[in-house]
Amino acid sequence: MNEKRAADSTVEGIIENIVYYNEMSDYAVLEVLDEKNTLITAVGTIPMPSEGEKIILHGYWTYHNEYGKQLAVLSFEKRLPEAVDDILKYLTSRTVKGVGPVTALKIVNRFGVDTFEVMENHPEWLTDISGITPKKAAAISKAFREQTGLRSLMMFCGDRLGTSEVTRVYKQLGGDSVEKITDNPYILCAEACGIPFEKADAIAHTLGITPDHPERVFYGFCYILNYNARVNGHTCLPKEKLIAAATETLGLSPDILTEHLSRCLSEGRLARFVAGEREMIMTREIDEAEGYIAKKLLALDRDCPKYSASDIALLAEKAEARIGIEYATLQREALYEALHRGVMILTGGPGTGKTTVIRAMLFVFDSLGMKTVLAAPTGRAAKRMSEATSEEAKTVHRMLGMERGAEETVRFDRSEKNPLEENVIIVDEASMIDLSLMSALLHAIRRGSRLILIGDSDQLPSVGAGNVLADLIASDQVRTVSLTEVFRQSAESLIVTNAHRIRRGEMPVLSRTDADFFFVRREDERTIADTVADLITNRLPKTYGKEIRDRIQVISPSKKGAGGVELLNVRLQERLNPPATFKKEKQSHGVTFRVGDRVMQNTNDYDVEWEKNGVAGTGVFNGDIGVIEEILPTEEKMRIRFDDRLAEYSYDLLDELDLAYAITVHKSQGSEYPVVILPTYACAPLLLTRNLFYTAITRAKRMVILVGRADIVHTMVENHREILRYTTLRERFSEESR
């Protein structure tokens, strides 16, 4: 088939049957009843087809050896059906969520050709029909309006956006999506919409926007900066790198782009910060966030009440008596700084007593009548903190009262106008806090309060933009206490011993078979996936019992390769949750989801609804792991349990989920698992680093098993290279402290 051939035939008719439809590619094979009442076959890219739908097809005729005469579709137009029979067929095809065949028949019998008018503009009339409550009527109307809006948007975007992309855009921009895109097509590049610049640019071109148009260049700069923030963690870029990237992306000369950049800076649409001898460019939001964080932290440290050394010593003695231990020197120092500073950082590897210090702090602050709140960036980290301290710990998002604001933006109830009531805020796993979350946290802390950040500076930086904990430590403006002594009980663990050896750049002990750290050598990397599967399904259950299967988490450096997440998830799903006639399945973005599968959320979604002990809430976050409990095809949704929360996912949200039998090290941050299996195999050198290796094994509580090559282990230990993140937070402290 020659796709460049001009359309020479037009067919208008009703979609009678969808023979085949691929959600990923939008390729469809349709049977269409034309105006002459002849059934013809049409093939091509036709997003979101529905039986009963009126369609105008433009293309050319071809002949298939097996299937005969077909219309190869080059372009199309869609319209809602007008005849009663076609309206009924359209609705009975479950195009509108919540409307099944029985309900569709009742509605069409009652309203006839006016059915769509009623569903869109007069949903209250639907309550005249038996079984349709006001709530259901409103839901039907909403679903219909969304469906028609989606179709309008799909028609407007032509073949430039796929179905999942259109759905995401519509979710963010709403019913007037077409008008908003027409006014500014580059709104598609916004973080929430997530459309690649090239696609938005193609739509802009059809709307007459020239290559050197100031708005195109500005949004091109923003796209490059936001892309680097999202993918590489940079909060800014050196001017020369931004110009170089824009030259390639926009196809304009460096001189022209430099002129445009100067104008964007003079107009305040972008920001500049001189760090050393380099001119760094960033968005205004980032500039404001980095500046605010430095200023607020310095103010908190300056304004908090101070206690004398003698008072602190007395309080430490009382804490020792209460908890029943004698603090080490550095632990006492940490307690002193917590009472002497408004902001402090406590770091240390596994087994160095960070939890002991936190418990002492809680006792002392309570003795002084202070209100303390414990928090962590993820639900799993908060749960671990609660278990370790016997005190409630919240996610940072929950503590701040996350909610949806106007235009689908995320906002927090707690702010400078409504600050946290507590005057001591202790945050664990602080290395995971990105720039945006740190800014929101600081906005919610009232002056005179204390902020204590707990973390391990040798772990990977946050998934989101910034390198906040490392920048704060490097600034020398925030008091940092690093615990180094490994206590006797922890020292007996080979996991702890090896973690500290790796930290120091030493090879871990791989030869012992009587401890909690094992190495299974596999020189042929092709056998790694099978070995991991065998360990989980056979070898470990034989030794430790079948229940261990649910306590194992496979963590891999990479998505790709012989020991990568993608291959491992396929193999492990086959072995741990094979298909069965009684298990429902749903395919999405090349993944088969099955009842009983372990899955992970791959992005922050603040709208997903869940229920916990009868209380409703919203929000599932990047890295949350759950199990599919139900798949409901008729309702086009599934139910997933994330620990104690039962969430509902409509099918259009499934691209936010991945299988989680195996996850990347980056996704494992903030979590802890009884048993960790780590494949060691050749993959991208940037992923074979010491801090990634260290992060992986410190996720394990009881056992670590390495599977693969010893030389790769050596490579990771020796590779102390850390991926550079461009930020200006460290330099901001020097500027603010002058």
XYZ file of C-alpha atoms in Angstrom:
738
model
C 0.000 0.000 0.000
C 1.367 3.392 -0.951
C 0.450 5.754 1.899
C 1.389 8.850 -0.132
C -1.216 8.146 -2.782
C -3.970 10.741 -3.040
C -7.492 9.805 -2.012
C -9.674 9.182 -5.017
C -12.720 7.638 -3.346
C -15.094 8.761 -0.623
C -17.455 6.495 1.280
C -20.115 7.714 3.696
C -21.886 5.258 5.948
C -22.428 3.655 9.344
C -19.891 1.439 11.132
C -21.640 -1.924 11.299
C -18.840 -4.023 12.762
C -15.341 -3.520 14.159
C -13.488 -6.537 12.805
C -10.152 -5.512 14.361
C -8.821 -2.579 16.372
C -5.358 -2.041 17.888
C -5.403 0.491 20.755
C -1.673 1.124 20.488
C -1.505 1.947 16.771
C -5.192 2.865 16.192
C -5.148 0.562 13.158
C -8.659 -0.665 12.420
C -10.506 -3.011 10.084
C -14.129 -1.893 9.810
C -17.261 -3.063 8.033
C -19.174 0.014 6.917
C -22.715 0.073 5.514
C -22.646 2.764 2.837
C -25.476 4.935 1.474
C -26.298 2.280 -1.138
C -26.798 -0.255 1.664
C -23.647 -2.078 0.573
C -21.281 -3.497 3.207
C -17.695 -2.474 2.444
C -14.429 -3.160 4.284
C -12.253 -0.214 5.310
C -8.708 -0.471 6.685
C -6.369 2.148 8.093
C -5.617 4.347 11.090
C -9.036 5.175 12.532
C -8.871 6.025 16.251
C -11.711 5.167 18.630
C -14.235 3.617 16.220
C -17.714 2.744 17.531
C -20.409 0.581 16.018
C -23.367 2.685 14.894
C -21.153 5.711 14.346
C -21.565 7.763 11.158
C -18.280 8.083 9.276
C -16.991 9.637 6.045
C -13.928 7.859 4.683
C -11.450 9.204 2.113
C -9.043 6.796 0.481
C -8.484 4.458 -2.437
C -9.544 0.935 -3.339
C -7.181 -2.010 -3.029
C -7.584 -5.771 -3.475
C -6.435 -8.241 -0.796
C -5.772 -11.797 -1.945
C -7.588 -13.273 1.064
C -10.115 -10.604 2.066
C -10.973 -9.109 -1.314
C -11.820 -5.493 -2.106
C -10.939 -2.956 0.633
C -10.897 0.816 1.059
C -7.483 1.978 2.237
C -8.338 4.965 4.430
C -6.171 8.068 4.238
C -8.439 10.455 6.145
C -11.863 10.422 7.734
C -14.595 12.418 9.456
C -16.819 11.163 12.260
C -20.328 12.190 13.211
C -22.818 10.994 15.728
C -25.500 8.731 14.258
C -28.864 10.300 13.471
C -31.258 7.398 12.856
C -32.841 5.692 15.869
C -31.491 2.242 14.973
C -27.980 3.622 14.568
C -28.200 5.540 17.855
C -29.190 2.303 19.582
C -26.318 0.404 17.943
C -23.916 3.154 18.955
C -24.972 3.038 22.611
C -25.198 -0.746 22.856
C -21.555 -0.976 21.744
C -20.671 0.403 25.202
C -19.139 3.527 23.730
C -20.553 5.556 26.611
C -19.391 4.287 30.000
C -22.244 3.238 32.252
C -24.660 2.547 29.404
C -25.139 -1.142 28.669
C -27.508 -2.750 26.169
C -30.523 -2.757 28.513
C -30.093 0.865 29.587
C -29.403 1.930 25.992
C -32.668 0.370 24.808
C -34.662 2.100 27.555
C -33.132 5.506 26.749
C -33.593 5.236 22.979
C -37.169 3.930 23.338
C -37.968 6.945 25.520
C -36.182 9.749 23.661
C -35.616 8.464 20.104
C -33.692 10.862 17.846
C -33.385 13.322 20.764
C -31.333 10.852 22.820
C -27.998 12.627 22.428
C -29.529 16.056 23.096
C -31.002 14.741 26.363
C -27.786 13.019 27.432
C -25.733 16.138 26.814
C -27.997 18.965 27.976
C -30.869 17.508 30.010
C -29.518 14.559 32.029
C -32.209 15.070 34.681
C -34.777 13.818 32.133
C -33.057 10.415 32.202
C -34.370 9.870 35.743
C -37.823 9.309 34.238
C -36.491 5.891 33.212
C -36.709 3.067 35.733
C -33.340 2.243 37.280
C -31.624 5.561 36.466
C -30.964 7.555 39.622
C -29.916 11.244 39.577
C -26.337 10.133 40.315
C -26.331 7.646 37.431
C -27.939 10.199 35.094
C -25.183 12.694 35.899
C -22.533 10.012 35.330
C -24.041 9.058 31.941
C -24.136 12.703 30.864
C -20.557 13.252 31.943
C -19.379 10.122 30.122
C -21.224 11.140 26.943
C -19.818 14.670 26.989
C -16.345 13.306 27.549
C -16.749 10.873 24.688
C -17.964 13.522 22.244
C -15.260 15.897 23.449
C -12.653 13.220 22.949
C -13.880 12.600 19.420
C -13.811 16.286 18.579
C -10.290 16.516 19.889
C -9.273 13.396 17.978
C -10.649 14.844 14.754
C -8.848 18.127 15.372
C -5.513 16.449 16.058
C -5.873 14.187 13.021
C -3.327 11.404 12.935
C -0.721 13.356 14.930
C -1.796 12.095 18.367
C -2.665 8.555 19.414
C -5.749 7.613 21.387
C -3.951 7.498 24.748
C -2.379 10.903 24.072
C -5.732 12.445 23.139
C -7.281 10.977 26.282
C -4.517 12.463 28.437
C -4.837 15.884 26.800
C -8.605 15.896 27.171
C -8.301 14.940 30.827
C -6.077 17.970 31.433
C -7.665 20.590 29.170
C -11.343 19.627 29.410
C -14.273 20.176 27.088
C -12.829 23.248 25.366
C -9.579 21.459 24.482
C -9.830 22.333 20.792
C -10.261 26.047 21.522
C -7.321 26.069 23.944
C -5.043 24.261 21.486
C -6.089 26.543 18.642
C -5.223 29.542 20.808
C -1.859 28.049 21.855
C -0.892 24.634 20.417
C 2.219 24.542 22.599
C 0.050 24.053 25.642
C 0.270 20.398 24.605
C 3.906 20.408 25.781
C 2.915 21.292 29.315
C 4.019 18.759 31.899
C 0.490 17.531 32.572
C -0.277 16.899 28.890
C 3.133 15.422 28.163
C 2.981 15.627 24.361
C 6.386 15.722 22.617
C 7.298 19.116 21.237
C 7.571 17.739 17.690
C 3.897 16.741 17.680
C 2.706 20.054 19.125
C 4.934 21.832 16.631
C 3.352 19.949 13.725
C -0.118 21.048 14.856
C 1.158 24.621 15.281
C 2.477 24.556 11.725
C -0.988 23.697 10.382
C -2.294 26.716 12.311
C 0.155 29.034 10.534
C 2.799 29.550 13.227
C 6.157 30.338 11.585
C 9.478 28.693 12.594
C 10.879 31.899 14.136
C 7.665 32.931 15.886
C 8.539 34.208 19.414
C 5.982 31.909 21.046
C 7.351 28.850 19.258
C 10.873 29.655 20.407
C 9.810 30.390 23.988
C 7.883 27.150 24.306
C 10.777 25.342 22.659
C 13.087 26.631 25.410
C 10.540 25.606 28.057
C 10.184 22.158 26.538
C 13.941 21.562 26.605
C 14.226 22.780 30.209
C 11.227 20.736 31.389
C 12.398 17.639 29.507
C 15.801 17.834 31.182
C 14.145 18.352 34.561
C 11.914 15.318 34.070
C 14.429 12.929 32.460
C 17.817 14.078 33.786
C 16.875 15.835 37.029
C 18.376 19.187 35.978
C 16.759 22.290 37.432
C 18.609 24.465 34.913
C 20.948 24.288 31.948
C 24.095 26.218 31.062
C 23.236 28.845 28.486
C 25.443 27.293 25.807
C 23.847 23.844 26.277
C 20.333 25.289 26.074
C 21.186 27.133 22.843
C 22.776 24.000 21.376
C 19.733 21.871 22.217
C 17.358 24.519 20.870
C 19.319 24.739 17.623
C 18.683 21.060 17.026
C 15.069 21.085 18.237
C 13.877 24.283 16.545
C 16.068 24.302 13.449
C 17.133 27.929 13.947
C 20.624 29.434 14.080
C 22.373 29.999 17.442
C 22.457 33.753 16.783
C 18.691 33.962 16.296
C 18.071 31.785 19.351
C 20.428 33.895 21.482
C 18.414 36.994 20.534
C 15.175 35.235 21.439
C 16.648 34.065 24.755
C 17.738 37.603 25.636
C 14.202 38.808 25.007
C 12.688 35.996 27.121
C 15.047 36.928 29.965
C 14.389 40.672 29.717
C 10.627 40.018 29.708
C 10.953 37.761 32.753
C 9.546 34.701 30.989
C 12.748 32.772 31.741
C 15.315 33.306 34.507
C 19.100 33.426 34.763
C 21.505 32.672 37.612
C 25.280 33.061 37.452
C 26.935 30.122 39.234
C 30.692 30.607 39.259
C 31.616 31.481 35.697
C 28.577 29.808 34.124
C 25.323 31.432 33.162
C 22.493 29.040 34.065
C 19.038 29.329 32.490
C 15.847 28.024 34.104
C 12.106 28.500 34.164
C 10.684 31.183 36.430
C 9.059 28.527 38.634
C 12.393 26.802 39.252
C 14.148 30.106 39.885
C 11.571 31.082 42.475
C 11.674 27.641 44.124
C 15.466 27.471 44.493
C 15.670 31.035 45.779
C 12.842 30.484 48.233
C 14.280 27.228 49.620
C 17.625 28.846 50.433
C 16.025 31.910 52.006
C 13.495 29.960 54.078
C 16.006 27.423 55.418
C 18.366 30.168 56.536
C 15.460 31.966 58.216
C 14.309 28.806 60.031
C 17.827 28.155 61.286
C 18.150 31.739 62.492
C 14.766 32.192 64.158
C 14.212 29.007 66.189
C 14.567 28.980 70.012
C 17.967 27.716 71.211
C 18.754 25.572 74.250
C 21.942 25.634 76.322
C 24.430 22.782 76.248
C 23.706 21.957 79.910
C 19.964 21.765 79.305
C 20.511 19.530 76.282
C 22.855 17.249 78.248
C 20.221 16.830 80.969
C 17.519 16.037 78.412
C 19.812 13.494 76.714
C 20.373 11.723 80.036
C 16.632 11.518 80.620
C 16.127 10.119 77.113
C 18.810 7.485 77.734
C 17.138 6.435 80.959
C 13.725 6.301 79.310
C 14.820 4.356 76.206
C 17.328 2.241 78.102
C 20.468 2.781 76.035
C 23.642 4.824 76.139
C 24.088 7.102 73.151
C 27.271 7.134 71.112
C 29.152 10.422 70.718
C 27.744 11.251 67.277
C 24.226 10.354 68.388
C 24.548 12.828 71.271
C 25.859 15.417 68.832
C 22.825 14.884 66.600
C 20.502 15.376 69.569
C 22.385 18.547 70.521
C 22.109 20.011 67.029
C 18.399 19.173 66.838
C 17.837 21.412 69.883
C 20.375 24.039 68.928
C 19.454 24.506 65.273
C 16.330 25.346 63.345
C 17.425 23.096 60.484
C 19.663 20.047 60.643
C 20.466 16.990 58.533
C 21.133 13.549 59.980
C 22.796 11.073 57.617
C 24.208 7.601 57.995
C 24.260 4.186 56.410
C 22.402 1.082 57.630
C 22.991 0.037 61.237
C 24.351 3.415 62.387
C 21.456 4.191 64.713
C 19.431 6.843 62.890
C 16.192 5.375 64.266
C 17.577 5.467 67.805
C 18.307 9.180 67.413
C 14.826 9.845 66.051
C 13.269 8.109 69.073
C 15.438 10.217 71.398
C 14.385 13.384 69.587
C 10.721 12.460 69.917
C 11.130 11.945 73.669
C 13.005 15.217 74.176
C 10.658 17.325 72.056
C 7.671 15.837 73.862
C 9.310 16.632 77.225
C 9.622 20.253 76.120
C 5.968 20.419 75.098
C 6.697 20.620 71.387
C 4.362 19.161 68.779
C 6.188 16.845 66.372
C 5.114 15.327 63.064
C 6.897 12.474 61.265
C 6.813 12.260 57.477
C 8.427 10.555 54.480
C 8.183 11.040 50.702
C 6.452 7.684 50.025
C 3.791 5.605 51.703
C 6.141 2.669 52.179
C 8.814 4.866 53.750
C 6.219 6.430 56.070
C 5.011 2.970 57.087
C 8.582 1.886 57.883
C 9.097 5.025 59.950
C 5.924 4.312 61.928
C 7.006 0.735 62.627
C 10.471 1.838 63.757
C 9.317 4.637 66.070
C 5.867 3.357 67.170
C 4.542 6.794 66.208
C 2.299 7.780 63.307
C 4.163 8.899 60.200
C 2.518 10.440 57.139
C 3.525 10.917 53.559
C 4.687 14.464 52.921
C 1.790 14.886 50.478
C -0.761 13.831 53.085
C 0.855 16.000 55.751
C 0.574 19.010 53.455
C -3.040 18.225 52.531
C -2.620 17.628 48.827
C -5.638 18.495 46.683
C -6.548 19.450 43.136
C -6.730 23.116 42.270
C -8.000 24.973 39.236
C -7.064 23.721 35.771
C -5.980 20.355 37.147
C -3.015 21.780 39.015
C -1.810 20.192 42.231
C -1.868 22.329 45.330
C -1.525 21.832 49.059
C -3.902 22.969 51.735
C -0.984 23.716 54.038
C 0.880 26.870 53.052
C 2.161 30.123 54.528
C -1.460 31.196 54.969
C -2.367 27.883 56.620
C 0.877 26.513 58.077
C 1.435 23.208 59.838
C 0.419 23.228 63.473
C 3.461 21.245 64.552
C 6.660 23.103 65.430
C 8.995 20.146 64.802
C 8.933 18.431 61.404
C 11.045 15.285 60.965
C 11.307 13.924 57.408
C 12.891 10.545 56.660
C 14.340 9.402 53.308
C 15.144 13.023 52.535
C 17.315 12.093 49.523
C 14.045 11.402 47.692
C 12.681 14.927 48.140
C 12.822 16.859 44.898
C 12.883 20.615 44.457
C 9.124 21.017 44.030
C 8.209 19.032 47.131
C 10.844 20.755 49.267
C 9.485 24.143 48.228
C 5.919 23.093 49.118
C 7.102 21.710 52.472
C 8.918 24.890 53.423
C 5.940 27.054 52.481
C 3.944 25.112 55.076
C 6.421 25.457 57.971
C 5.840 28.442 60.258
C 8.710 30.623 61.468
C 10.254 29.454 64.701
C 9.714 25.786 63.836
C 12.380 23.117 63.453
C 13.027 20.986 60.365
C 15.063 17.796 60.690
C 15.958 15.900 57.520
C 16.989 12.246 57.827
C 18.625 10.482 54.915
C 21.494 8.574 53.419
C 23.623 10.856 51.296
C 25.159 7.892 49.432
C 21.856 6.816 47.900
C 20.518 7.881 44.534
C 19.067 11.384 44.211
C 15.349 12.075 43.863
C 13.419 10.879 40.843
C 12.132 14.426 40.350
C 14.247 17.455 39.490
C 16.953 18.660 41.820
C 19.528 17.191 44.164
C 18.195 18.812 47.294
C 19.762 16.796 50.118
C 23.199 16.689 48.502
C 23.048 20.429 47.697
C 22.111 21.287 51.286
C 24.986 19.227 52.649
C 27.458 20.678 50.125
C 26.410 24.257 50.908
C 27.970 24.099 54.425
C 25.067 26.311 55.527
C 22.958 23.504 56.998
C 24.374 21.667 60.017
C 24.917 18.021 59.113
C 25.705 15.133 61.471
C 26.928 11.961 59.775
C 26.642 8.766 61.820
C 29.495 6.389 61.007
C 29.625 3.786 63.799
C 27.939 0.473 62.956
C 26.504 -1.027 66.134
C 27.208 -4.606 67.165
C 23.827 -6.143 66.367
C 23.767 -4.594 62.906
C 27.405 -5.486 62.294
C 26.444 -9.161 62.495
C 24.456 -8.731 59.299
C 26.418 -9.296 56.094
C 23.951 -6.965 54.341
C 25.066 -4.119 56.608
C 28.725 -5.122 56.409
C 28.677 -5.282 52.626
C 26.745 -2.039 52.335
C 29.487 -0.197 54.202
C 32.203 -1.992 52.232
C 30.558 -0.827 49.001
C 30.248 2.663 50.452
C 34.031 2.678 51.007
C 34.749 1.342 47.526
C 35.556 -2.209 48.692
C 34.263 -5.427 47.156
C 31.445 -7.044 49.129
C 31.976 -10.478 50.648
C 30.507 -12.931 48.123
C 31.851 -16.246 49.370
C 29.812 -16.866 52.524
C 26.854 -19.228 52.463
C 25.913 -18.979 56.135
C 24.728 -15.377 56.211
C 22.081 -13.083 54.722
C 24.013 -12.056 51.595
C 24.476 -14.565 48.748
C 25.989 -14.593 45.288
C 24.735 -16.939 42.547
C 27.309 -16.877 39.752
C 26.002 -16.902 36.162
C 28.612 -16.147 33.525
C 26.102 -16.734 30.702
C 23.787 -13.754 31.079
C 21.101 -15.502 29.038
C 20.422 -17.735 32.050
C 19.968 -14.895 34.560
C 16.211 -14.457 34.071
C 15.566 -18.199 34.360
C 17.743 -18.410 37.473
C 15.876 -15.554 39.151
C 12.550 -17.206 38.308
C 13.781 -20.547 39.668
C 14.958 -18.937 42.911
C 11.535 -17.408 43.507
C 9.399 -20.350 42.470
C 11.488 -23.313 43.649
C 14.759 -22.888 45.528
C 13.813 -20.269 48.099
C 10.341 -21.727 48.891
C 11.912 -25.174 49.448
C 14.272 -23.689 52.051
C 12.170 -20.963 53.660
C 8.571 -21.960 52.890
C 6.092 -20.928 50.176
C 5.166 -17.667 51.935
C 8.581 -16.211 51.044
C 7.416 -15.678 47.446
C 5.376 -12.648 48.466
C 8.314 -11.180 50.371
C 10.756 -11.111 47.464
C 11.367 -8.076 45.311
C 13.563 -8.289 42.226
C 15.437 -5.033 41.687
C 17.432 -4.445 38.503
C 19.738 -1.609 37.374
C 18.030 -1.315 33.987
C 14.813 -1.907 32.082
C 16.652 -3.569 29.199
C 18.960 -6.549 28.855
C 19.271 -10.124 30.101
C 18.525 -9.131 33.681
C 16.403 -6.116 32.878
C 12.972 -5.357 34.273
C 11.095 -5.877 31.009
C 12.317 -9.452 30.425
C 12.143 -10.402 34.091
C 8.545 -9.248 34.438
C 7.458 -11.398 31.504
C 9.298 -14.460 32.861
C 8.121 -13.974 36.420
C 4.517 -13.373 35.421
C 4.611 -16.644 33.461
C 5.906 -18.524 36.511
C 4.152 -16.762 39.383
C 0.799 -15.829 37.852
C 0.192 -17.864 34.687
C -3.002 -17.463 32.646
C -6.052 -19.469 33.662
C -9.660 -19.645 32.533
C -10.841 -18.159 35.835
C -8.419 -15.197 35.708
C -9.546 -12.127 33.802
C -6.953 -10.241 31.733
C -6.594 -6.878 30.045
C -3.933 -5.827 27.548
C -2.645 -2.267 27.451
C 0.486 -0.620 25.964
C 1.961 -4.028 25.161
C 1.477 -5.406 28.697
C -0.932 -8.133 29.793
C -2.456 -7.339 33.167
C -3.985 -10.287 35.021
C -5.887 -10.662 38.294
C -3.258 -11.394 40.944
C -0.463 -9.461 39.192
C 1.871 -7.228 41.173
C 1.847 -3.770 39.548
C 3.513 -0.404 40.082
C 2.302 3.134 39.453
C 4.783 4.819 37.086
C 3.754 8.450 37.536
C 2.079 10.688 40.100
C -1.679 10.681 39.557
C -3.499 12.871 42.020
C -6.964 11.907 40.741
C -7.066 8.115 41.173
C -9.815 7.354 43.681
C -9.298 4.883 46.548
C -10.955 3.717 49.709
C -9.299 2.884 53.022
C -11.355 1.450 55.872
C -14.481 3.072 54.461
C -12.822 6.477 54.001
C -12.437 7.793 50.446
C -9.363 9.556 49.143
C -7.446 10.333 45.960
C -3.884 10.074 44.721
C -1.534 7.230 43.827
C 2.127 8.073 43.393
C 5.137 7.089 41.353
C 6.595 3.886 42.823
C 3.486 2.701 44.698
C 3.124 -1.093 44.380
C -0.173 -2.947 44.497
C -1.931 -6.165 43.464
C -4.770 -6.428 40.937
C -7.811 -7.772 42.798
C -10.497 -7.436 40.100
C -10.824 -6.750 36.384
C -14.313 -5.611 35.359
C -14.615 -5.649 31.539
C -18.208 -4.407 31.408
C -17.296 -1.371 33.517
C -13.916 -0.977 31.773
C -11.980 -0.726 35.011
C -9.907 -2.706 37.483
C -9.468 -2.630 41.241
C -5.964 -2.610 42.679
C -4.993 -2.889 46.338
C -2.067 -0.714 47.425
C -1.356 -1.984 50.975
C -4.523 -0.869 52.815
C -5.973 1.254 49.986
C -8.288 -0.167 47.318
C -8.047 1.980 44.175
C -10.126 1.990 41.003
C -8.472 2.365 37.602
C -10.416 2.991 34.418
C -8.912 1.381 31.335
C -7.675 4.730 30.023
C -5.318 4.937 33.032
C -3.595 1.607 32.464
C -0.617 3.223 30.741
C 0.239 4.549 34.221
C 0.848 0.971 35.404
C 3.684 -1.510 34.873
C 4.192 -5.045 36.103
C 6.229 -5.001 39.321
C 7.581 -8.495 39.814
C 10.815 -6.719 38.928
C 11.438 -2.979 39.312
C 14.370 -0.661 38.677
C 16.614 0.505 41.495
C 15.399 4.058 40.950
C 11.799 2.939 41.505
C 12.755 1.097 44.698
C 13.917 4.225 46.546
C 12.250 4.766 49.881
C 11.028 1.172 50.067
C 12.222 -1.816 52.070
C 11.646 -5.479 51.278
C 12.368 -8.640 53.287
C 14.282 -10.202 50.383
C 15.946 -8.472 47.427
C 17.274 -10.247 44.329
C 19.626 -8.115 42.219
C 20.782 -9.262 38.748
C 24.362 -8.212 37.997
C 24.832 -8.086 34.249
C 26.277 -5.871 31.534
C 24.046 -2.879 30.833
C 24.484 0.863 30.271
C 27.675 2.044 32.064
C 25.793 4.983 33.567
C 23.700 2.471 35.518
C 26.597 0.392 36.818
C 27.522 2.777 39.624
C 28.439 2.432 43.272
C 25.560 4.500 44.633
C 23.049 2.560 42.537
C 24.485 -0.731 43.839
C 24.454 0.611 47.384
C 20.864 1.831 47.053
C 19.732 -1.578 45.769
C 21.169 -3.712 48.552
C 20.075 -1.319 51.310
C 16.465 -1.954 50.247
C 16.768 -5.437 51.786
C 15.817 -6.112 55.379
C 16.656 -9.815 55.777
C 18.355 -11.188 52.664
C 20.174 -10.105 49.492
C 20.852 -12.431 46.561
C 23.032 -11.317 43.654
C 22.592 -13.268 40.419
C 25.084 -12.854 37.596
C 28.700 -11.919 37.020
C 31.311 -11.077 39.651
C 33.139 -8.703 37.299
C 29.967 -6.581 37.012
C 29.861 -6.360 40.816
C 33.467 -5.165 40.708
C 32.618 -2.621 38.010
C 29.794 -1.148 40.101
C 31.949 -0.877 43.212
C 34.784 0.800 41.309
C 32.517 3.209 39.413
C 32.095 6.081 41.850
C 30.919 8.386 39.099
C 27.727 10.212 39.985
C 25.508 11.592 37.265
C 25.855 15.372 37.259
C 22.704 17.345 37.895
C 22.685 21.009 37.018
C 21.245 22.949 39.969
C 21.881 26.324 41.586
C 20.553 25.591 45.093
C 23.999 25.231 46.629
C 25.116 28.604 45.267
C 21.870 30.270 46.387
C 22.863 29.779 50.025
C 26.050 31.768 49.549
C 24.079 34.531 47.876
C 21.371 34.621 50.572
C 23.833 34.459 53.481
C 25.790 37.569 52.416
